[in-house]
Amino acid sequence: MFDLLWLVPAIPFFGAAFLLLFGSRLPRAVAGFVGCASIGASAVIAGLIAAQYLSAPPPGNAYEQTLWTWISVDGFRPAIAFYLDALSLVMMAVVTFVGFLIHVYSTEYMAGDEGYSRYFGYMNLFVGSMLTLVLGNNLLLLFLGWEGVGLCSYLLIGFWYRDPANGYAARKAFIVTRVGDTAMTIGLFVLFYGLGTLDIQEMLRRADAQWPSGTALPVAAAALLLGGALGKSAQLPLQTWLPDAMAGPTPVSALIHAATMVTAGVYLIARTHNLFQLAPPVMLAVAVIGAATLIVAGLSALTQNDIKRTLAYSTISQIGYMFLALGVGAWGAAMFHFFTHAFFKALLFLAAGVVIEALHHEQNMFRMGGLRRELPIAFWVFLIGGSSLSGLPFVTAGFFSKDLIVWSTAASQYGSRALWAAAVAGVVLTSLYTFRLIFLVFFGPPQGHVVKRPGAAEQIPLYVLAALSISAGWIGGGFERLIGTALPALSALNPLPLTESASGIAAAAAFAAGLALAWLFYIHRREWAVAAAASGFQRALHQWWYADWGMDWLYDRLFVQPLLTIARINKSDLVDAFYRSLAWCGRLAWSALSATESGRVRWYATGIVTGAIVYMALVMFL
């Protein structure tokens, strides 16, 4: 089955090409079938490959498939080749399986949209690009998939392009992530300069052999790759694009947050872990950025009115947990949280889509309420997903993966009391904003009239994801053994006087504290929350957190307005004058030629004959 690996990314690309070329001529049912079948076929092949890998692993627990040489210039010969180990296997399985469920859900959610076939073409392209990213055996092919998911995010965030706000959100996502991509591009040049290859495995071997730990080149290369990861994974200070990305259709949000795009940065750091281990200052930066992001985004989530923006900040916060784990060397814990997060975050977004559709595309949580009786399916799956997100102890998948990260910040040699405290505080915030959302949407007096209920195509993915949001955490031991063949184990030196059981009890208590606060402020005494947000200092703090800590305002003052000022000053320089002169000459020529358009056919005929005579004379006598 390993020989079929190339089909996993190829089939979605074929589906995308077919839909984008011929989709407008196809019936909607056919376009939806092609979109789902291409991802479904890819998921089946990925499942068969995974079954063979688990039953009979390849030699060295890795399989490499080279299709052809991509470029051959002066000894630089990157190939179109795929690399399969436990890390890429997990990513491939999650991307295809969750992507397939989202495609099935989309057949009903997007049923009335005029861009139906275009939507599925973009979604297929998105999945194919992400699979290229996670399976590429060299950084150049990985970067091709990296840029592919950036392009698809632009196309899908701005899918409803007739609304200027959606186009703005798409451009914002594209430009902000380009900042990180620029850093990553420079990092690839540094790696090639220092090591002479972009083949990932060979590069890591050479780095271990040639670069002493903490020296300039590994630190510079790791810092530049980190810049790319921060942009794609929406971590501080490049997180501002993700909340606005909610302008796209809700299934797009589910795909971006659960299986593609924002997890790319986590994968990049995990894939190049050897390089980061040679750069201890960058490892510390990864941990600190992750800890800061999970707190900052958690506080912002507490103040949002929009159900999708709340979930967006939740994603930023949970990716922060993954970065925190990567920064303390808990590589397996980071990937385990990625694994469980994919299921419960996809579930939450798809359940939110059901709510939004039911209320005629209303997204303001304060205009909802009382929906647990009107939409019992959405309520129960949302409760399961929210409980997993916030870490309901010993029941949900999210608890097991998050608890492992919390413990790793205490057990790792790179851990500290501050990082452990941030991780526990993040549990309180997650529980608080998650149940705030649930209480506002599904409890209290009804605020709106339900106009649509989910059909089978929406319900089936919800049930599957709900089951996985509970059961996926039970395979923690097996997951750790599997991922341990590709990533090093945690370097546990117990720097803190804290046992694993005590850390788990602290995480469980943090969950209970967040739940109790949410019940107190949004069920028992909702007027307290209103009063707290209405007073002077608290109101200003609320607005600050609501506006993403003023990051958009800051960037506008630091970068956008100065650039516009320079452009206004520079609009009359010599270069522009030259091109304005060309335009003036063009307009002058147009004026002269338009004067010949008199409408007199005889003059036209005379001109044609005269031109023909002159042309023949030139041919005969010159």
Coordinates of C-alpha atoms in Angstrom, one line a residue:
M1 CA 0.0 0.0 0.0
F2 CA 2.9 2.4 0.5
D3 CA 3.3 2.7 -3.2
L4 CA -0.1 4.4 -3.3
L5 CA 1.1 7.3 -1.1
W6 CA 1.3 9.7 -4.1
L7 CA -2.4 9.3 -4.7
V8 CA -3.3 10.8 -1.3
P9 CA -2.4 14.4 -2.3
A10 CA -2.9 13.8 -6.1
I11 CA -6.6 12.8 -6.0
P12 CA -7.7 16.1 -4.3
F13 CA -5.7 18.0 -6.8
F14 CA -7.4 16.1 -9.7
G15 CA -10.8 16.8 -8.1
A16 CA -9.9 20.5 -7.7
A17 CA -8.8 20.8 -11.3
F18 CA -11.9 19.1 -12.6
L19 CA -14.3 21.2 -10.5
L20 CA -12.6 24.5 -11.3
L21 CA -12.5 23.7 -15.0
F22 CA -15.9 22.1 -15.6
G23 CA -17.8 22.6 -12.3
S24 CA -20.0 25.4 -13.6
R25 CA -21.4 23.0 -16.3
L26 CA -22.2 20.2 -13.8
P27 CA -25.3 19.7 -11.8
R28 CA -24.9 20.6 -8.2
A29 CA -25.3 17.0 -7.0
V30 CA -22.5 15.9 -9.3
A31 CA -20.2 18.7 -8.2
G32 CA -20.8 17.9 -4.6
F33 CA -20.2 14.2 -5.2
V34 CA -16.9 14.8 -7.0
G35 CA -15.8 17.2 -4.2
C36 CA -16.6 14.6 -1.5
A37 CA -15.5 11.5 -3.4
S38 CA -12.0 12.9 -4.1
I39 CA -11.4 13.6 -0.4
G40 CA -13.1 10.3 0.6
A41 CA -10.9 8.3 -1.8
S42 CA -7.8 10.1 -0.4
A43 CA -9.0 9.3 3.2
V44 CA -9.6 5.6 2.3
I45 CA -6.1 5.3 0.8
A46 CA -4.6 7.1 3.8
G47 CA -6.5 4.7 6.1
L48 CA -5.1 1.6 4.2
I49 CA -1.6 3.0 4.4
A50 CA -2.0 3.7 8.1
A51 CA -3.2 0.1 8.7
Q52 CA -0.2 -1.3 6.9
Y53 CA 2.1 1.1 8.7
L54 CA 0.8 0.0 12.1
S55 CA 0.8 -3.7 11.3
A56 CA 4.1 -3.8 9.4
P57 CA 6.1 -0.6 9.7
P58 CA 8.7 0.0 6.9
P59 CA 12.4 -0.3 7.7
G60 CA 13.4 2.4 10.0
N61 CA 9.8 3.3 10.6
A62 CA 9.9 5.6 7.5
Y63 CA 9.1 5.2 3.8
E64 CA 10.2 7.6 1.1
Q65 CA 8.7 7.7 -2.4
T66 CA 10.4 9.7 -5.1
L67 CA 8.3 10.5 -8.2
W68 CA 10.7 12.7 -10.2
T69 CA 13.4 15.3 -9.9
W70 CA 11.8 18.7 -9.7
I71 CA 14.9 21.0 -10.2
S72 CA 18.5 20.2 -11.2
V73 CA 20.8 23.2 -10.9
D74 CA 24.5 23.0 -10.0
G75 CA 24.0 20.0 -7.6
F76 CA 20.7 21.3 -6.2
R77 CA 18.2 18.6 -7.0
P78 CA 15.0 18.8 -4.9
A79 CA 12.5 16.1 -5.9
I80 CA 8.8 15.7 -6.0
A81 CA 9.0 13.1 -3.2
F82 CA 7.0 12.1 -0.2
Y83 CA 8.2 11.0 3.2
L84 CA 6.0 8.9 5.5
D85 CA 6.8 8.4 9.2
A86 CA 4.6 8.5 12.3
L87 CA 4.4 12.3 12.3
S88 CA 3.3 12.7 8.7
L89 CA 1.1 9.6 9.1
V90 CA -0.9 11.3 11.9
M91 CA -1.2 14.6 10.0
M92 CA -2.2 12.8 6.8
A93 CA -4.9 10.7 8.5
V94 CA -6.4 13.7 10.3
V95 CA -6.3 16.0 7.3
T96 CA -8.1 13.5 5.0
F97 CA -10.6 12.1 7.5
V98 CA -11.7 15.4 9.1
G99 CA -11.5 17.1 5.7
F100 CA -13.9 14.4 4.3
L101 CA -16.4 15.0 7.1
I102 CA -16.3 18.7 6.5
H103 CA -16.9 18.1 2.8
V104 CA -19.9 15.9 3.5
Y105 CA -21.3 18.6 5.9
S106 CA -20.8 21.2 3.2
T107 CA -23.0 19.5 0.7
E108 CA -26.0 20.6 2.7
Y109 CA -24.7 23.8 4.3
M110 CA -23.7 25.3 0.9
A111 CA -26.6 23.8 -1.1
G112 CA -28.2 27.1 -2.0
D113 CA -25.0 29.0 -2.9
E114 CA -24.4 30.1 -6.4
G115 CA -20.6 29.3 -6.1
Y116 CA -21.3 25.7 -5.1
S117 CA -18.9 23.9 -7.5
R118 CA -16.2 26.7 -7.1
Y119 CA -16.5 26.2 -3.3
F120 CA -15.7 22.4 -3.6
G121 CA -12.9 23.1 -6.1
Y122 CA -11.2 25.5 -3.6
M123 CA -11.8 23.0 -0.7
N124 CA -10.2 20.2 -2.7
L125 CA -7.3 22.4 -3.5
F126 CA -6.9 23.3 0.2
V127 CA -6.8 19.7 1.3
G128 CA -4.3 18.8 -1.5
S129 CA -2.0 21.6 -0.6
M130 CA -2.0 20.7 3.1
L131 CA -1.2 17.1 2.2
T132 CA 1.7 18.2 0.1
L133 CA 2.9 20.3 3.0
V134 CA 2.8 17.4 5.5
L135 CA 4.2 14.7 3.1
G136 CA 6.9 16.6 1.3
N137 CA 10.3 15.2 1.9
N138 CA 12.1 18.5 1.3
L139 CA 11.5 22.0 2.5
L140 CA 11.0 23.4 -1.0
L141 CA 8.1 21.0 -1.6
L142 CA 6.8 21.7 1.9
F143 CA 7.0 25.4 1.1
L144 CA 5.0 24.8 -2.1
G145 CA 2.2 23.3 0.0
W146 CA 2.7 26.0 2.6
E147 CA 2.0 28.7 0.0
G148 CA -0.8 26.6 -1.5
V149 CA -2.8 26.7 1.8
G150 CA -2.1 30.4 2.0
L151 CA -3.6 30.9 -1.4
C152 CA -6.6 28.7 -0.6
S153 CA -7.3 30.5 2.6
Y154 CA -7.4 33.8 0.7
L155 CA -9.9 32.3 -1.8
L156 CA -12.1 30.7 0.8
I157 CA -12.1 33.5 3.4
G158 CA -13.2 35.9 0.6
F159 CA -15.5 33.3 -1.0
W160 CA -18.5 35.7 -0.7
Y161 CA -16.4 38.4 -2.5
R162 CA -19.4 40.7 -3.2
D163 CA -19.2 41.9 0.4
P164 CA -16.2 44.3 0.6
A165 CA -15.6 43.2 4.2
N166 CA -15.0 39.7 3.2
G167 CA -12.5 40.8 0.6
Y168 CA -10.7 42.9 3.3
A169 CA -10.6 39.9 5.6
A170 CA -9.1 37.7 2.9
R171 CA -6.5 40.3 2.0
K172 CA -5.6 40.7 5.7
A173 CA -5.1 37.0 6.1
F174 CA -2.9 36.8 3.0
I175 CA -0.8 39.9 3.9
V176 CA -0.2 39.1 7.6
T177 CA 0.8 35.5 6.9
R178 CA 3.1 36.7 4.1
V179 CA 5.1 38.5 6.9
G180 CA 5.8 35.1 8.4
D181 CA 6.3 33.5 5.0
T182 CA 9.0 36.1 4.2
A183 CA 10.9 35.1 7.3
M184 CA 10.5 31.4 6.5
T185 CA 11.9 32.0 2.9
I186 CA 15.0 33.7 4.3
G187 CA 15.3 30.7 6.7
L188 CA 15.4 28.3 3.8
F189 CA 18.3 30.3 2.2
V190 CA 20.1 30.2 5.6
L191 CA 19.6 26.4 5.8
F192 CA 20.8 25.8 2.3
Y193 CA 23.8 28.2 2.8
G194 CA 24.8 26.4 6.0
L195 CA 24.0 22.8 5.2
G196 CA 23.9 22.6 1.4
T197 CA 20.5 20.8 1.2
L198 CA 16.8 21.2 1.7
D199 CA 16.1 17.5 2.1
I200 CA 14.6 17.5 5.6
Q201 CA 16.1 14.3 6.9
E202 CA 19.5 14.9 5.4
M203 CA 19.4 18.5 6.6
L204 CA 18.7 17.4 10.2
R205 CA 21.5 14.9 10.1
R206 CA 24.0 17.5 8.8
A207 CA 22.8 20.0 11.4
D208 CA 23.4 17.6 14.2
A209 CA 26.9 16.8 12.9
Q210 CA 28.0 20.3 11.8
W211 CA 26.3 22.9 14.0
P212 CA 27.2 23.2 17.7
S213 CA 24.3 24.0 19.9
G214 CA 23.5 27.6 20.5
T215 CA 25.7 29.0 17.7
A216 CA 24.6 31.7 15.3
L217 CA 23.5 29.7 12.2
P218 CA 21.1 27.2 14.0
V219 CA 19.6 30.0 16.1
A220 CA 19.1 32.2 13.1
A221 CA 17.6 29.4 11.0
A222 CA 15.3 28.3 13.8
A223 CA 14.2 31.8 14.5
L224 CA 13.3 32.4 10.9
L225 CA 11.3 29.2 10.7
L226 CA 9.6 30.2 13.8
G227 CA 8.6 33.4 12.1
G228 CA 6.9 31.4 9.4
A229 CA 5.1 29.2 12.0
L230 CA 3.8 32.2 13.9
G231 CA 2.2 33.6 10.8
K232 CA 0.5 30.4 9.7
S233 CA -0.5 29.3 13.2
A234 CA -1.8 32.8 14.2
Q235 CA 0.5 33.2 17.2
L236 CA 1.6 36.5 18.8
P237 CA 2.3 38.9 17.2
L238 CA 0.8 37.6 13.9
Q239 CA -2.5 36.4 15.2
T240 CA -4.7 39.3 14.1
W241 CA -5.8 37.7 10.8
L242 CA -7.5 34.7 12.2
P243 CA -10.6 36.3 13.9
D244 CA -11.3 38.2 10.8
A245 CA -11.0 35.0 8.8
M246 CA -14.5 34.1 10.1
A247 CA -15.8 36.0 7.1
G248 CA -15.7 32.8 5.1
P249 CA -18.4 30.0 5.2
T250 CA -18.5 28.1 8.5
P251 CA -17.2 24.8 7.0
V252 CA -14.2 26.7 5.8
S253 CA -13.6 27.9 9.3
A254 CA -13.8 24.3 10.5
L255 CA -11.2 23.2 7.9
I256 CA -8.8 26.1 8.6
H257 CA -9.0 25.6 12.4
A258 CA -9.1 21.9 12.7
A259 CA -7.1 20.2 9.9
T260 CA -5.3 22.7 7.8
M261 CA -3.6 26.1 7.8
V262 CA -3.2 27.0 11.5
T263 CA -1.7 23.6 12.4
A264 CA 1.0 24.0 9.7
G265 CA 3.2 25.9 12.0
V266 CA 3.0 23.3 14.7
Y267 CA 3.9 20.6 12.1
L268 CA 6.9 22.7 10.8
I269 CA 8.4 23.0 14.3
A270 CA 7.8 19.4 15.1
R271 CA 9.3 18.2 11.7
T272 CA 12.4 20.3 12.2
H273 CA 12.7 19.6 16.0
N274 CA 16.4 18.7 15.7
L275 CA 17.1 22.2 14.5
F276 CA 15.2 23.8 17.3
Q277 CA 17.0 21.7 19.9
L278 CA 20.2 23.2 18.6
A279 CA 18.8 26.6 19.3
P280 CA 17.9 26.8 23.0
P281 CA 17.0 30.6 22.9
V282 CA 14.5 29.9 20.2
M283 CA 13.0 26.9 22.1
L284 CA 12.5 29.3 25.0
A285 CA 10.9 31.8 22.7
V286 CA 8.5 29.1 21.3
A287 CA 7.4 28.3 24.9
V288 CA 7.0 31.9 26.0
I289 CA 5.1 32.9 22.9
G290 CA 2.8 29.9 23.3
A291 CA 2.1 30.7 26.9
A292 CA 1.5 34.3 26.2
T293 CA -0.8 33.6 23.3
L294 CA -3.0 31.1 25.1
I295 CA -3.6 33.7 27.9
V296 CA -4.1 36.7 25.6
A297 CA -6.4 34.9 23.2
G298 CA -8.3 33.4 26.1
L299 CA -9.0 36.8 27.6
S300 CA -10.1 38.1 24.2
A301 CA -12.5 35.1 23.8
L302 CA -14.2 36.2 27.0
T303 CA -15.4 39.5 25.5
Q304 CA -16.6 38.4 22.0
N305 CA -20.2 38.6 20.9
D306 CA -19.8 36.6 17.7
I307 CA -20.0 32.9 18.1
K308 CA -17.4 32.2 15.4
R309 CA -15.0 34.8 16.6
T310 CA -15.1 33.3 20.1
L311 CA -14.2 29.9 18.6
A312 CA -11.5 31.6 16.5
Y313 CA -9.8 33.0 19.6
S314 CA -10.2 29.6 21.2
T315 CA -8.2 28.1 18.3
I316 CA -5.4 30.7 18.8
S317 CA -5.3 29.8 22.5
Q318 CA -5.2 26.0 21.8
I319 CA -2.5 26.4 19.2
G320 CA -0.7 28.4 22.0
Y321 CA -0.9 25.2 24.1
M322 CA 0.8 23.3 21.3
F323 CA 3.5 25.9 20.9
L324 CA 4.0 25.7 24.7
A325 CA 4.5 22.0 24.5
L326 CA 6.9 22.3 21.6
G327 CA 8.9 24.9 23.5
V328 CA 9.4 22.7 26.5
G329 CA 10.4 19.7 24.3
A330 CA 7.1 17.8 24.7
W331 CA 6.9 17.0 21.0
G332 CA 4.5 14.1 21.5
A333 CA 2.2 16.0 23.8
A334 CA 1.9 18.8 21.2
M335 CA 1.0 16.4 18.4
F336 CA -1.5 14.6 20.7
H337 CA -3.2 17.9 21.4
F338 CA -3.3 18.6 17.7
F339 CA -4.9 15.1 17.2
T340 CA -7.7 15.7 19.7
H341 CA -8.1 19.4 18.9
A342 CA -8.9 18.5 15.3
F343 CA -12.0 16.6 16.3
F344 CA -13.5 18.8 18.9
K345 CA -12.7 22.1 17.1
A346 CA -14.2 20.8 13.8
L347 CA -17.2 19.6 15.9
L348 CA -17.7 23.1 17.5
F349 CA -17.5 25.0 14.2
L350 CA -19.9 22.6 12.4
A351 CA -22.3 22.8 15.4
A352 CA -22.0 26.6 15.3
G353 CA -22.9 26.4 11.6
V354 CA -26.1 24.5 12.5
V355 CA -27.0 27.3 15.0
I356 CA -26.2 30.1 12.6
E357 CA -28.3 28.5 9.8
A358 CA -31.1 27.8 12.2
L359 CA -31.3 31.5 13.1
H360 CA -31.1 32.8 9.6
H361 CA -27.3 33.5 9.7
E362 CA -27.4 35.2 13.1
Q363 CA -24.0 35.1 14.8
N364 CA -24.4 37.3 17.8
M365 CA -24.6 35.1 20.9
F366 CA -26.6 37.7 22.8
R367 CA -29.4 37.4 20.2
M368 CA -29.6 33.6 20.7
G369 CA -30.6 31.7 23.8
G370 CA -32.9 28.8 24.8
L371 CA -31.8 26.7 21.8
R372 CA -31.2 23.5 23.8
R373 CA -34.9 22.6 23.3
E374 CA -35.2 23.9 19.7
L375 CA -31.9 22.4 18.5
P376 CA -31.2 19.4 20.8
I377 CA -28.7 17.8 18.3
A378 CA -26.7 21.0 18.1
F379 CA -26.9 21.4 21.9
W380 CA -25.6 18.0 22.8
V381 CA -22.8 17.9 20.2
F382 CA -21.8 21.4 21.2
L383 CA -21.7 20.4 24.9
I384 CA -19.5 17.4 24.0
G385 CA -17.2 19.6 21.9
G386 CA -17.1 22.4 24.5
S387 CA -16.4 19.9 27.3
S388 CA -13.5 18.4 25.4
L389 CA -12.1 21.9 24.5
S390 CA -12.2 23.0 28.1
G391 CA -11.0 19.6 29.4
L392 CA -13.8 17.9 31.3
P393 CA -11.6 15.5 33.5
F394 CA -11.3 11.8 32.7
V395 CA -14.1 11.9 30.1
T396 CA -13.2 13.9 27.1
A397 CA -10.3 13.7 24.7
G398 CA -9.2 17.3 25.3
F399 CA -8.6 16.6 29.0
F400 CA -6.0 13.9 28.3
S401 CA -4.0 15.9 25.7
K402 CA -4.2 19.2 27.6
D403 CA -3.3 17.6 30.9
L404 CA -0.3 16.0 29.3
I405 CA 0.9 19.5 28.2
V406 CA 0.3 21.0 31.6
W407 CA 2.3 18.2 33.2
S408 CA 5.1 18.5 30.6
T409 CA 5.6 22.2 31.5
A410 CA 6.4 21.0 35.0
A411 CA 8.3 17.8 34.2
S412 CA 10.5 19.0 31.3
Q413 CA 14.0 20.4 31.8
Y414 CA 12.8 23.4 29.7
G415 CA 9.8 23.9 32.0
S416 CA 9.3 26.4 34.8
R417 CA 6.8 27.5 37.4
A418 CA 5.7 30.4 35.3
L419 CA 5.0 28.3 32.2
W420 CA 3.1 25.7 34.4
A421 CA 1.1 28.5 36.0
A422 CA 0.2 29.9 32.5
A423 CA -0.9 26.5 31.4
V424 CA -3.2 26.1 34.4
A425 CA -4.5 29.6 34.1
G426 CA -5.3 28.8 30.4
V427 CA -7.5 25.9 31.6
V428 CA -9.5 28.3 33.8
L429 CA -10.0 30.7 30.9
T430 CA -10.9 28.0 28.4
S431 CA -13.5 26.6 30.7
L432 CA -14.9 30.0 31.4
Y433 CA -15.2 31.3 27.8
T434 CA -16.4 27.9 26.5
F435 CA -19.3 27.6 29.0
R436 CA -20.0 31.3 28.6
L437 CA -20.7 30.6 25.0
I438 CA -22.8 27.5 25.8
F439 CA -24.9 29.2 28.4
L440 CA -25.5 32.3 26.2
V441 CA -26.5 30.2 23.1
F442 CA -28.4 27.3 24.6
F443 CA -29.8 28.5 28.0
G444 CA -31.8 31.5 29.1
P445 CA -34.9 32.9 27.3
P446 CA -35.2 32.3 23.6
Q447 CA -34.1 35.3 21.5
G448 CA -34.7 34.1 17.9
H449 CA -36.9 31.9 15.8
V450 CA -35.5 28.6 14.3
V451 CA -36.0 28.5 10.5
K452 CA -33.9 25.4 9.7
R453 CA -32.9 22.2 11.3
P454 CA -29.9 20.0 10.3
G455 CA -30.4 17.2 7.7
A456 CA -28.6 13.9 7.5
A457 CA -25.6 15.4 5.7
E458 CA -24.9 17.7 8.6
Q459 CA -25.9 15.4 11.4
I460 CA -23.7 12.4 10.4
P461 CA -20.3 14.4 10.6
L462 CA -21.5 15.9 14.0
Y463 CA -22.1 12.4 15.4
V464 CA -18.8 11.0 14.3
L465 CA -16.8 14.0 15.5
A466 CA -18.7 14.0 18.8
A467 CA -17.8 10.3 19.4
L468 CA -14.1 11.1 18.6
S469 CA -14.1 14.1 20.8
I470 CA -14.7 11.7 23.7
S471 CA -12.9 8.6 22.7
A472 CA -9.8 10.0 20.9
G473 CA -8.1 10.6 24.3
W474 CA -8.3 7.0 25.3
I475 CA -5.5 6.0 22.9
G476 CA -3.0 8.3 24.6
G477 CA -0.5 5.5 25.4
G478 CA -0.7 4.0 21.9
F479 CA -0.4 7.5 20.3
E480 CA 2.7 8.2 22.4
R481 CA 4.4 4.9 21.3
L482 CA 3.6 5.6 17.7
I483 CA 4.7 9.3 17.6
G484 CA 7.8 8.3 19.6
T485 CA 9.2 6.6 16.5
A486 CA 9.5 10.0 14.8
L487 CA 9.9 12.5 17.7
P488 CA 12.1 12.3 20.8
A489 CA 10.5 11.6 24.2
L490 CA 10.2 14.3 26.8
S491 CA 13.4 15.1 28.7
A492 CA 11.9 14.8 32.1
L493 CA 14.1 16.1 34.9
N494 CA 11.3 17.2 37.3
P495 CA 12.6 20.7 38.0
L496 CA 9.4 21.4 40.0
P497 CA 8.3 19.7 43.2
L498 CA 5.1 18.5 41.6
T499 CA 3.9 15.0 40.8
E500 CA 1.9 14.1 37.7
S501 CA -1.2 13.4 39.8
A502 CA -0.9 16.7 41.6
S503 CA -0.7 18.5 38.2
G504 CA -3.7 16.6 36.9
I505 CA -5.7 17.5 40.1
A506 CA -4.7 21.2 39.5
A507 CA -5.9 21.1 35.9
A508 CA -9.2 19.5 37.0
A509 CA -9.7 22.1 39.7
A510 CA -9.0 24.8 37.1
F511 CA -11.7 23.4 34.8
A512 CA -14.2 23.3 37.7
A513 CA -13.3 26.9 38.6
G514 CA -13.9 28.2 35.1
L515 CA -17.2 26.3 34.9
A516 CA -18.3 27.7 38.2
L517 CA -17.5 31.3 37.2
A518 CA -19.4 30.8 33.9
W519 CA -22.4 29.5 35.7
L520 CA -22.3 32.3 38.2
F521 CA -22.0 35.1 35.7
Y522 CA -24.1 33.8 32.8
I523 CA -26.8 31.6 34.5
H524 CA -27.2 32.5 38.2
R525 CA -26.4 36.2 38.1
R526 CA -26.1 37.3 34.5
E527 CA -26.7 40.9 35.5
W528 CA -23.3 40.8 37.3
A529 CA -21.5 40.2 34.0
V530 CA -23.4 43.1 32.4
A531 CA -22.6 45.4 35.3
A532 CA -18.9 44.4 35.3
A533 CA -18.6 45.3 31.6
A534 CA -20.5 48.6 32.0
S535 CA -18.3 50.2 34.7
G536 CA -15.4 52.5 33.9
F537 CA -12.2 50.6 34.2
Q538 CA -13.8 47.2 33.5
R539 CA -15.5 48.6 30.4
A540 CA -12.2 50.0 29.0
L541 CA -10.5 46.6 29.8
H542 CA -13.4 44.8 28.1
Q543 CA -13.0 47.0 25.0
W544 CA -9.3 46.5 24.9
W545 CA -9.6 42.7 25.0
Y546 CA -12.5 42.8 22.6
A547 CA -10.3 44.7 20.1
D548 CA -7.6 42.0 20.3
W549 CA -5.5 44.1 22.7
G550 CA -5.4 46.9 20.2
M551 CA -3.1 45.0 17.8
D552 CA -4.9 46.1 14.7
W553 CA -4.8 49.8 15.9
L554 CA -1.1 49.4 16.6
Y555 CA -0.3 47.9 13.3
D556 CA -2.3 50.5 11.5
R557 CA -0.3 53.3 13.2
L558 CA 3.1 51.6 12.8
F559 CA 2.9 50.2 9.3
V560 CA -0.3 51.0 7.3
Q561 CA -0.5 54.8 7.8
P562 CA 3.2 55.5 7.3
L563 CA 3.1 53.5 4.1
L564 CA 0.1 55.4 2.8
T565 CA 1.8 58.7 3.7
I566 CA 4.9 57.7 1.8
A567 CA 2.8 56.7 -1.1
R568 CA 1.0 60.0 -1.1
I569 CA 4.3 61.9 -1.0
N570 CA 5.9 59.7 -3.6
K571 CA 3.1 59.7 -6.1
S572 CA 4.6 62.6 -8.2
D573 CA 8.2 61.4 -8.5
L574 CA 10.1 61.0 -11.8
V575 CA 9.2 57.4 -12.3
D576 CA 5.5 58.1 -12.0
A577 CA 6.0 61.1 -14.3
F578 CA 7.5 58.9 -17.0
Y579 CA 4.5 56.5 -17.0
R580 CA 2.0 59.3 -16.8
S581 CA 3.7 60.7 -20.0
L582 CA 3.2 57.3 -21.7
A583 CA -0.4 57.4 -20.7
W584 CA -0.7 61.0 -22.1
C585 CA 0.8 59.9 -25.4
G586 CA -1.6 57.0 -25.5
R587 CA -4.6 59.4 -25.0
L588 CA -3.2 61.8 -27.6
A589 CA -2.9 59.0 -30.2
W590 CA -6.4 57.9 -29.3
S591 CA -7.7 61.4 -29.9
A592 CA -5.9 61.6 -33.3
L593 CA -7.2 58.2 -34.4
S594 CA -10.7 58.8 -33.2
A595 CA -10.9 61.8 -35.4
T596 CA -10.7 59.5 -38.4
E597 CA -13.8 57.7 -37.3
S598 CA -16.2 59.9 -39.3
G599 CA -18.8 57.3 -40.2
R600 CA -18.3 57.9 -43.9
V601 CA -17.9 54.5 -45.6
R602 CA -16.4 55.9 -48.8
W603 CA -13.6 57.5 -46.9
Y604 CA -13.0 54.1 -45.0
A605 CA -12.8 52.3 -48.4
T606 CA -10.5 54.9 -49.8
G607 CA -8.2 54.5 -46.8
I608 CA -8.1 50.7 -47.1
V609 CA -7.3 50.9 -50.8
T610 CA -4.6 53.5 -50.3
G611 CA -3.0 51.5 -47.6
A612 CA -3.0 48.4 -49.7
I613 CA -1.4 50.2 -52.7
V614 CA 1.3 51.6 -50.4
Y615 CA 2.0 48.2 -48.9
M616 CA 2.3 46.5 -52.3
A617 CA 4.6 49.3 -53.5
L618 CA 6.9 48.8 -50.5
V619 CA 7.0 45.1 -51.1
M620 CA 7.7 45.4 -54.8
F621 CA 10.3 48.3 -54.8
L622 CA 12.1 47.8 -51.5

